[in-house]
Amino acid sequence: MNRLLISGFLLIVMAACAPVGHNEAGHSHDPYTCPMHPQIVQEGPGTCPICFMDLVPASQTGINGEIVLSQQQMELADIKVEQVGLDGIGSTTRLSGTLTSNQELTHMISSRVPGRIQKLKVRATGRYISKGAPLYEIYSEELLALQNEYLMMLEQNRQLGGGNDKYASFVEAARKKLLLYGMTPAQTKQLTETGMPLSEITFLAPASGVVTEVLVSEGQYVSEGSPLYKLEGLNPLWVEAELYPREAAMVKQGDQVQIIVNGFGNEPVTGNVIFMNPEYRTGTQIITFRAALPNPDGNFIPGTQASIFLANGNQEALTLPSNAVIRSEDGAHAWVKTGEGTFEPRVVKTGMETFSSVEILEGLRKGDSVVVSGAYLLYSELVLKAGMKM
């Protein structure tokens, strides 16, 4: 009996002293998991069934909020790292403005001769026309008489001209008169070749633009100088805003400003300040200013609201790209690379901001390697993985 008790005790001691953490095949019990999807756990190496990344030992997935990624995972997540450095940065003031038509590109097309409008080539507003496009046809007795006069001068020059330059000068004077009354060189050439006056003359657009007003109808009689069409050019447009005295010192004519047009995303367009009102508006302390807004594709429309950003001052500071700073209810933080494939969140205190940069007052030092692309993905995975808040 005593011998059996002693044998049992020895077996218990031997079992207690046996190595642990290995299965029967001698493999570690440390499970493998996906750093991006920590709910995926298995006993040995493999790939994640969700993102198909290589699984890593759970002990390598980071501690204290760290995220550990393989080279393949960083490439798939587009993780990019840059060193923190000193750069110039200043504060920005936002103004509300409105896009307006460029008055320097506005054309009022009037009748060059009296007559009757036979046909309108453009009848509706909103249509874009190019310079040289046909606008309308007109019958004009005055223009018909000028054509006959030109043909008579040609005939006289053929019969009596010879070597006499006087008759040639009469022909040239009659031709120039036709051009001044709106006929094109091609039309005068046709008149010369055929010898037949044109009863209806087609007039062409003198400039490119959008038709904003049609002021005449077919069959209508018009006098010389009667307005027919109004054209407005759209490139560039003007954007106008109001400045208070403290803001007026931030901008001057010739400066470049950043403009975001409502409805066209948050990508700013660079405009040039072309006019500053030299005096305050009557009864107020407001100055108006105007900037030229490039519009090569004609996407921007007059009347649209826009935001104008004025840079104020410029000082050297520790800066990060805007995309590198994560905002949450607990503050701001950035992801710092602490080792090969290892990243940890770092709480930062921000200062001045521009479109592309953020000033870092606390939390980082010059030379720190910070994630500038994919930072939001790392933050999302940290929350999903550990339910952590910054």
Coordinates of C-alpha atoms in Angstrom, one line a residue:
M1 CA 0.0 0.0 0.0
N2 CA 2.8 2.5 0.9
R3 CA 4.6 1.5 -2.3
L4 CA 1.5 2.4 -4.4
L5 CA 1.1 5.8 -2.7
I6 CA 4.8 6.6 -3.3
S7 CA 4.5 5.5 -7.0
G8 CA 1.5 7.8 -7.5
F9 CA 3.2 10.7 -5.9
L10 CA 6.2 10.3 -8.2
L11 CA 3.9 10.3 -11.2
I12 CA 2.3 13.6 -10.2
V13 CA 5.7 15.2 -9.6
M14 CA 7.0 14.1 -13.0
A15 CA 3.9 15.4 -14.7
A16 CA 4.2 18.7 -12.9
C17 CA 7.9 19.0 -14.0
A18 CA 7.2 18.1 -17.6
P19 CA 7.7 21.0 -20.2
V20 CA 4.6 22.9 -21.2
G21 CA 3.6 24.9 -24.2
H22 CA 4.2 22.1 -26.7
N23 CA 1.8 19.7 -28.2
E24 CA 2.6 16.0 -28.9
A25 CA 4.3 16.8 -32.1
G26 CA 6.6 19.3 -30.3
H27 CA 5.0 22.5 -31.8
S28 CA 4.2 25.7 -29.9
H29 CA 0.7 26.3 -28.7
D30 CA 1.1 30.0 -29.7
P31 CA -1.7 30.5 -32.1
Y32 CA -1.5 32.3 -35.5
T33 CA -3.7 35.3 -36.3
C34 CA -4.3 38.0 -38.9
P35 CA -3.1 41.4 -37.8
M36 CA -5.8 43.0 -39.9
H37 CA -8.6 40.6 -38.8
P38 CA -7.7 39.4 -35.2
Q39 CA -10.9 37.3 -35.1
I40 CA -9.1 34.8 -37.4
V41 CA -7.1 32.4 -35.1
Q42 CA -5.7 29.0 -36.0
E43 CA -3.0 26.7 -34.6
G44 CA -0.5 26.9 -37.4
P45 CA 0.7 29.2 -40.3
G46 CA -1.6 29.9 -43.1
T47 CA -3.5 32.8 -44.9
C48 CA -6.4 34.9 -43.8
P49 CA -9.7 33.8 -45.5
I50 CA -10.8 37.4 -45.5
C51 CA -7.9 39.4 -46.9
F52 CA -5.6 36.5 -47.9
M53 CA -2.6 37.9 -46.0
D54 CA -0.1 35.6 -44.2
L55 CA -1.0 34.8 -40.6
V56 CA 1.6 35.7 -38.0
P57 CA 2.1 34.4 -34.4
A58 CA -0.2 36.1 -32.0
S59 CA 2.8 37.2 -29.9
Q60 CA 4.0 39.3 -32.8
T61 CA 0.8 41.3 -33.3
G62 CA 2.0 44.2 -31.1
I63 CA 1.5 45.3 -27.5
N64 CA 0.3 48.6 -25.9
G65 CA -1.6 49.5 -29.0
E66 CA 1.1 48.6 -31.5
I67 CA 0.2 47.1 -34.9
V68 CA 2.7 44.7 -36.6
L69 CA 2.5 44.2 -40.4
S70 CA 4.4 42.1 -42.9
Q71 CA 5.9 43.7 -46.0
Q72 CA 3.0 42.2 -48.0
Q73 CA 0.4 43.7 -45.7
M74 CA 2.0 47.1 -45.9
E75 CA 2.0 47.0 -49.7
L76 CA -1.6 46.0 -49.8
A77 CA -2.6 48.7 -47.3
D78 CA -0.5 51.3 -49.1
I79 CA 1.4 52.2 -45.9
K80 CA 3.9 55.0 -46.6
V81 CA 6.2 56.6 -44.1
E82 CA 8.0 59.9 -44.0
Q83 CA 10.2 61.6 -41.5
V84 CA 8.9 64.6 -39.6
G85 CA 10.7 67.8 -40.5
L86 CA 10.6 71.6 -40.2
D87 CA 8.7 73.5 -42.8
G88 CA 7.0 76.9 -43.3
I89 CA 3.4 77.2 -42.2
G90 CA 0.9 79.9 -41.5
S91 CA -2.7 80.4 -40.4
T92 CA -5.5 80.5 -42.9
T93 CA -8.6 82.8 -43.1
R94 CA -11.7 81.6 -44.8
L95 CA -14.0 83.9 -46.7
S96 CA -17.3 83.4 -48.5
G97 CA -17.5 84.5 -52.1
T98 CA -19.5 84.2 -55.3
L99 CA -18.6 83.3 -58.8
T100 CA -19.5 86.1 -61.3
S101 CA -19.2 86.6 -65.0
N102 CA -15.9 88.0 -66.3
Q103 CA -17.0 91.4 -67.6
E104 CA -13.8 91.7 -69.7
L105 CA -15.1 88.7 -71.7
T106 CA -18.7 90.0 -72.1
H107 CA -19.7 90.9 -75.6
M108 CA -22.9 92.6 -76.8
I109 CA -23.5 91.8 -80.4
S110 CA -25.4 94.4 -82.3
S111 CA -26.6 94.7 -85.9
R112 CA -24.0 96.2 -88.2
V113 CA -26.6 97.3 -90.8
P114 CA -30.3 98.0 -90.8
G115 CA -32.5 95.3 -92.2
R116 CA -34.8 92.3 -91.6
I117 CA -33.6 89.2 -89.6
Q118 CA -34.3 86.4 -92.1
K119 CA -33.0 83.5 -89.9
L120 CA -31.5 83.0 -86.5
K121 CA -28.8 80.3 -86.3
V122 CA -28.8 80.5 -82.4
R123 CA -32.2 80.9 -80.8
A124 CA -31.8 79.8 -77.2
T125 CA -29.6 80.9 -74.3
G126 CA -27.1 78.7 -72.6
R127 CA -25.5 77.5 -75.8
Y128 CA -21.7 77.8 -76.2
I129 CA -20.6 79.1 -79.5
S130 CA -17.1 79.5 -80.9
K131 CA -15.6 82.6 -82.6
G132 CA -16.6 82.5 -86.3
A133 CA -19.8 80.5 -85.8
P134 CA -22.8 81.7 -87.8
L135 CA -25.3 83.7 -85.7
Y136 CA -28.0 85.1 -88.0
E137 CA -28.9 86.0 -91.6
I138 CA -30.1 89.5 -92.5
Y139 CA -31.5 91.1 -95.6
S140 CA -30.3 94.7 -95.8
E141 CA -30.9 97.1 -98.7
E142 CA -28.1 99.2 -97.6
L143 CA -25.6 96.3 -97.6
L144 CA -27.0 95.3 -101.0
A145 CA -26.3 98.7 -102.4
L146 CA -22.8 98.6 -101.1
Q147 CA -22.2 95.3 -102.8
N148 CA -23.5 96.7 -106.1
E149 CA -21.2 99.7 -105.6
Y150 CA -18.2 97.4 -105.2
L151 CA -19.1 95.4 -108.3
M152 CA -19.4 98.7 -110.3
M153 CA -15.9 99.7 -109.1
L154 CA -14.6 96.3 -110.2
E155 CA -16.1 96.7 -113.6
Q156 CA -14.7 100.2 -114.0
N157 CA -11.2 99.0 -113.0
R158 CA -11.4 96.2 -115.7
Q159 CA -12.4 98.6 -118.4
L160 CA -10.6 101.8 -117.6
G161 CA -8.0 100.9 -115.1
G162 CA -5.1 99.6 -117.1
G163 CA -2.1 101.0 -115.4
N164 CA -4.1 103.7 -113.5
D165 CA -3.9 103.1 -109.8
K166 CA -6.8 105.4 -109.2
Y167 CA -9.5 102.9 -110.2
A168 CA -7.7 100.2 -108.2
S169 CA -7.9 102.4 -105.1
F170 CA -11.6 102.9 -105.7
V171 CA -12.1 99.1 -105.7
E172 CA -10.1 98.7 -102.5
A173 CA -12.0 101.4 -100.7
A174 CA -15.3 99.8 -101.7
R175 CA -14.1 96.4 -100.5
K176 CA -13.0 97.9 -97.1
K177 CA -16.4 99.4 -96.7
L178 CA -18.0 96.0 -97.0
L179 CA -15.7 94.6 -94.4
L180 CA -16.5 97.5 -92.0
Y181 CA -20.2 96.7 -92.4
G182 CA -19.6 93.1 -91.3
M183 CA -19.0 91.0 -94.4
T184 CA -16.1 88.6 -94.1
P185 CA -13.1 88.3 -96.5
A186 CA -14.5 85.0 -97.7
Q187 CA -17.9 86.7 -98.6
T188 CA -16.2 89.5 -100.4
K189 CA -14.1 87.0 -102.3
Q190 CA -17.2 85.1 -103.4
L191 CA -18.8 88.4 -104.5
T192 CA -15.7 89.2 -106.6
E193 CA -15.6 85.8 -108.2
T194 CA -19.4 85.4 -109.0
G195 CA -20.2 89.1 -109.7
M196 CA -23.6 88.5 -108.0
P197 CA -24.6 90.4 -104.9
L198 CA -25.7 88.4 -101.9
S199 CA -29.3 89.3 -100.9
E200 CA -28.9 87.7 -97.5
I201 CA -25.7 88.0 -95.5
T202 CA -24.7 85.6 -92.7
F203 CA -23.0 87.3 -89.8
L204 CA -20.6 85.4 -87.6
A205 CA -19.8 85.5 -83.9
P206 CA -17.0 87.9 -83.2
A207 CA -15.9 86.0 -80.0
S208 CA -16.4 82.8 -78.2
G209 CA -18.7 82.5 -75.2
V210 CA -22.1 81.3 -73.8
V211 CA -25.2 83.0 -75.1
T212 CA -26.9 84.6 -72.1
E213 CA -29.4 86.8 -74.0
V214 CA -31.2 86.5 -77.3
L215 CA -32.7 90.0 -78.0
V216 CA -34.2 89.5 -81.5
S217 CA -36.7 87.2 -83.4
E218 CA -36.9 86.0 -86.9
G219 CA -38.7 88.4 -89.2
Q220 CA -37.9 91.4 -86.9
Y221 CA -36.7 94.6 -88.5
V222 CA -33.6 96.1 -86.8
S223 CA -31.8 99.3 -87.1
E224 CA -28.0 99.8 -87.2
G225 CA -26.7 99.2 -83.6
S226 CA -29.7 97.2 -82.4
P227 CA -28.6 94.7 -79.7
L228 CA -29.1 91.1 -80.9
Y229 CA -27.1 88.7 -78.6
K230 CA -25.1 88.8 -75.4
L231 CA -22.2 86.5 -75.0
E232 CA -20.2 85.8 -71.8
G233 CA -16.8 84.2 -71.6
L234 CA -16.3 81.6 -68.9
N235 CA -12.5 81.3 -68.7
P236 CA -11.5 82.8 -66.4
L237 CA -14.4 83.6 -64.2
W238 CA -14.3 86.1 -61.4
V239 CA -14.9 85.3 -57.7
E240 CA -15.8 88.2 -55.5
A241 CA -15.7 88.4 -51.7
E242 CA -15.9 91.0 -48.9
L243 CA -13.1 91.9 -46.5
Y244 CA -13.2 93.5 -43.1
P245 CA -10.4 95.9 -42.1
R246 CA -8.5 93.2 -40.2
E247 CA -8.7 90.9 -43.2
A248 CA -7.8 93.5 -45.8
A249 CA -4.1 93.5 -44.7
M250 CA -3.8 89.8 -45.5
V251 CA -4.2 90.2 -49.3
K252 CA -3.1 92.5 -52.0
Q253 CA -3.5 92.7 -55.8
G254 CA -1.3 90.1 -57.5
D255 CA -1.5 87.6 -54.6
Q256 CA -2.5 83.9 -55.1
V257 CA -5.4 82.6 -53.1
Q258 CA -6.9 79.1 -52.8
I259 CA -10.5 78.7 -53.9
I260 CA -12.9 75.8 -53.2
V261 CA -16.1 75.9 -55.3
N262 CA -19.2 74.4 -53.7
G263 CA -20.2 71.2 -55.3
F264 CA -16.8 70.4 -56.7
G265 CA -15.2 68.6 -53.8
N266 CA -12.5 69.9 -51.5
E267 CA -9.7 70.2 -54.0
P268 CA -8.7 73.9 -54.1
V269 CA -8.1 75.9 -57.2
T270 CA -5.4 78.6 -57.3
G271 CA -6.7 82.1 -58.3
N272 CA -5.0 85.4 -58.7
V273 CA -6.2 88.6 -57.0
I274 CA -6.8 91.1 -59.8
F275 CA -8.7 93.9 -58.1
M276 CA -8.9 95.5 -54.6
N277 CA -11.5 98.2 -54.1
P278 CA -9.5 101.3 -53.0
E279 CA -12.2 102.5 -50.6
Y280 CA -14.7 101.1 -48.2
R281 CA -18.3 100.6 -49.3
T282 CA -20.4 103.6 -48.4
G283 CA -21.8 103.4 -44.9
T284 CA -19.8 100.2 -44.0
Q285 CA -16.3 99.1 -43.1
I286 CA -16.2 96.5 -45.9
I287 CA -13.8 96.3 -48.9
T288 CA -14.6 94.1 -51.9
F289 CA -11.9 92.2 -53.8
R290 CA -11.9 90.1 -57.0
A291 CA -9.8 87.1 -58.1
A292 CA -9.6 85.4 -61.4
L293 CA -10.6 81.7 -61.3
P294 CA -9.3 79.4 -64.1
N295 CA -12.1 77.6 -65.8
P296 CA -10.7 75.9 -68.9
D297 CA -13.3 73.1 -69.0
G298 CA -16.2 75.4 -68.3
N299 CA -17.3 73.4 -65.3
F300 CA -17.8 76.4 -62.9
I301 CA -20.9 78.4 -63.4
P302 CA -21.5 82.1 -62.4
G303 CA -23.6 82.5 -59.3
T304 CA -22.1 79.5 -57.5
Q305 CA -20.9 80.0 -54.0
A306 CA -17.2 79.5 -53.2
S307 CA -14.8 79.6 -50.2
I308 CA -11.7 81.7 -50.5
F309 CA -8.7 81.0 -48.2
L310 CA -6.1 83.7 -47.3
A311 CA -2.7 82.6 -45.9
N312 CA -1.7 84.8 -43.0
G313 CA 2.0 84.8 -42.0
N314 CA 4.6 82.1 -42.4
Q315 CA 6.9 80.6 -39.8
E316 CA 9.1 77.5 -39.5
A317 CA 7.6 74.7 -37.5
L318 CA 7.4 70.9 -37.1
T319 CA 4.8 69.9 -39.7
L320 CA 3.0 66.8 -41.0
P321 CA 0.8 66.2 -44.0
S322 CA -2.8 66.6 -43.2
N323 CA -3.6 63.0 -44.0
A324 CA -1.1 61.8 -41.4
V325 CA -3.1 63.2 -38.4
I326 CA -6.1 61.2 -37.2
R327 CA -8.9 63.1 -35.5
S328 CA -11.0 61.3 -32.9
E329 CA -13.2 62.3 -29.9
D330 CA -10.2 62.0 -27.7
G331 CA -7.9 64.3 -29.7
A332 CA -5.4 63.9 -32.5
H333 CA -2.8 61.3 -33.0
A334 CA -0.3 60.0 -35.6
W335 CA 1.2 56.6 -36.2
V336 CA 4.9 56.3 -35.6
K337 CA 7.1 53.6 -37.0
T338 CA 9.0 52.0 -34.0
G339 CA 10.5 49.0 -35.8
E340 CA 10.4 46.9 -38.9
G341 CA 6.7 46.6 -39.7
T342 CA 5.8 47.9 -36.3
F343 CA 3.7 51.0 -35.7
E344 CA 2.3 52.7 -32.6
P345 CA -0.1 55.5 -32.1
R346 CA 1.2 58.7 -30.7
V347 CA -1.0 61.4 -29.2
V348 CA -0.1 64.8 -30.7
K349 CA -1.0 68.4 -30.1
T350 CA -1.7 70.4 -33.3
G351 CA -1.3 74.1 -34.0
M352 CA -1.8 76.1 -37.3
E353 CA -3.3 74.2 -40.3
T354 CA -3.3 74.7 -44.0
F355 CA -4.8 72.6 -46.9
S356 CA -1.8 70.3 -46.9
S357 CA 0.0 70.7 -43.6
V358 CA -0.6 70.6 -39.9
E359 CA 1.7 72.1 -37.3
I360 CA 2.8 69.7 -34.5
L361 CA 3.3 71.3 -31.1
E362 CA 3.8 68.2 -28.9
G363 CA 4.1 64.5 -29.3
L364 CA 6.7 64.2 -32.1
R365 CA 10.3 65.1 -32.6
K366 CA 12.2 66.0 -35.7
G367 CA 13.3 62.8 -37.5
D368 CA 10.4 60.6 -36.3
S369 CA 9.1 58.3 -39.0
V370 CA 5.4 58.8 -39.3
V371 CA 2.8 57.1 -41.5
V372 CA 1.5 59.6 -44.1
S373 CA -0.6 57.1 -46.1
G374 CA -2.9 54.5 -44.6
A375 CA -3.0 56.0 -41.1
Y376 CA -6.8 55.8 -41.0
L377 CA -6.6 52.1 -41.9
L378 CA -4.2 51.5 -39.0
Y379 CA -6.5 53.4 -36.6
S380 CA -9.6 51.4 -37.7
E381 CA -7.7 48.1 -37.3
L382 CA -6.6 49.1 -33.8
V383 CA -10.2 49.8 -32.7
L384 CA -11.4 46.6 -34.2
K385 CA -8.6 44.6 -32.8
A386 CA -8.5 45.8 -29.2
G387 CA -11.4 48.2 -28.9
M388 CA -8.9 50.8 -27.8
K389 CA -9.4 54.6 -27.7
M390 CA -6.6 57.0 -28.0

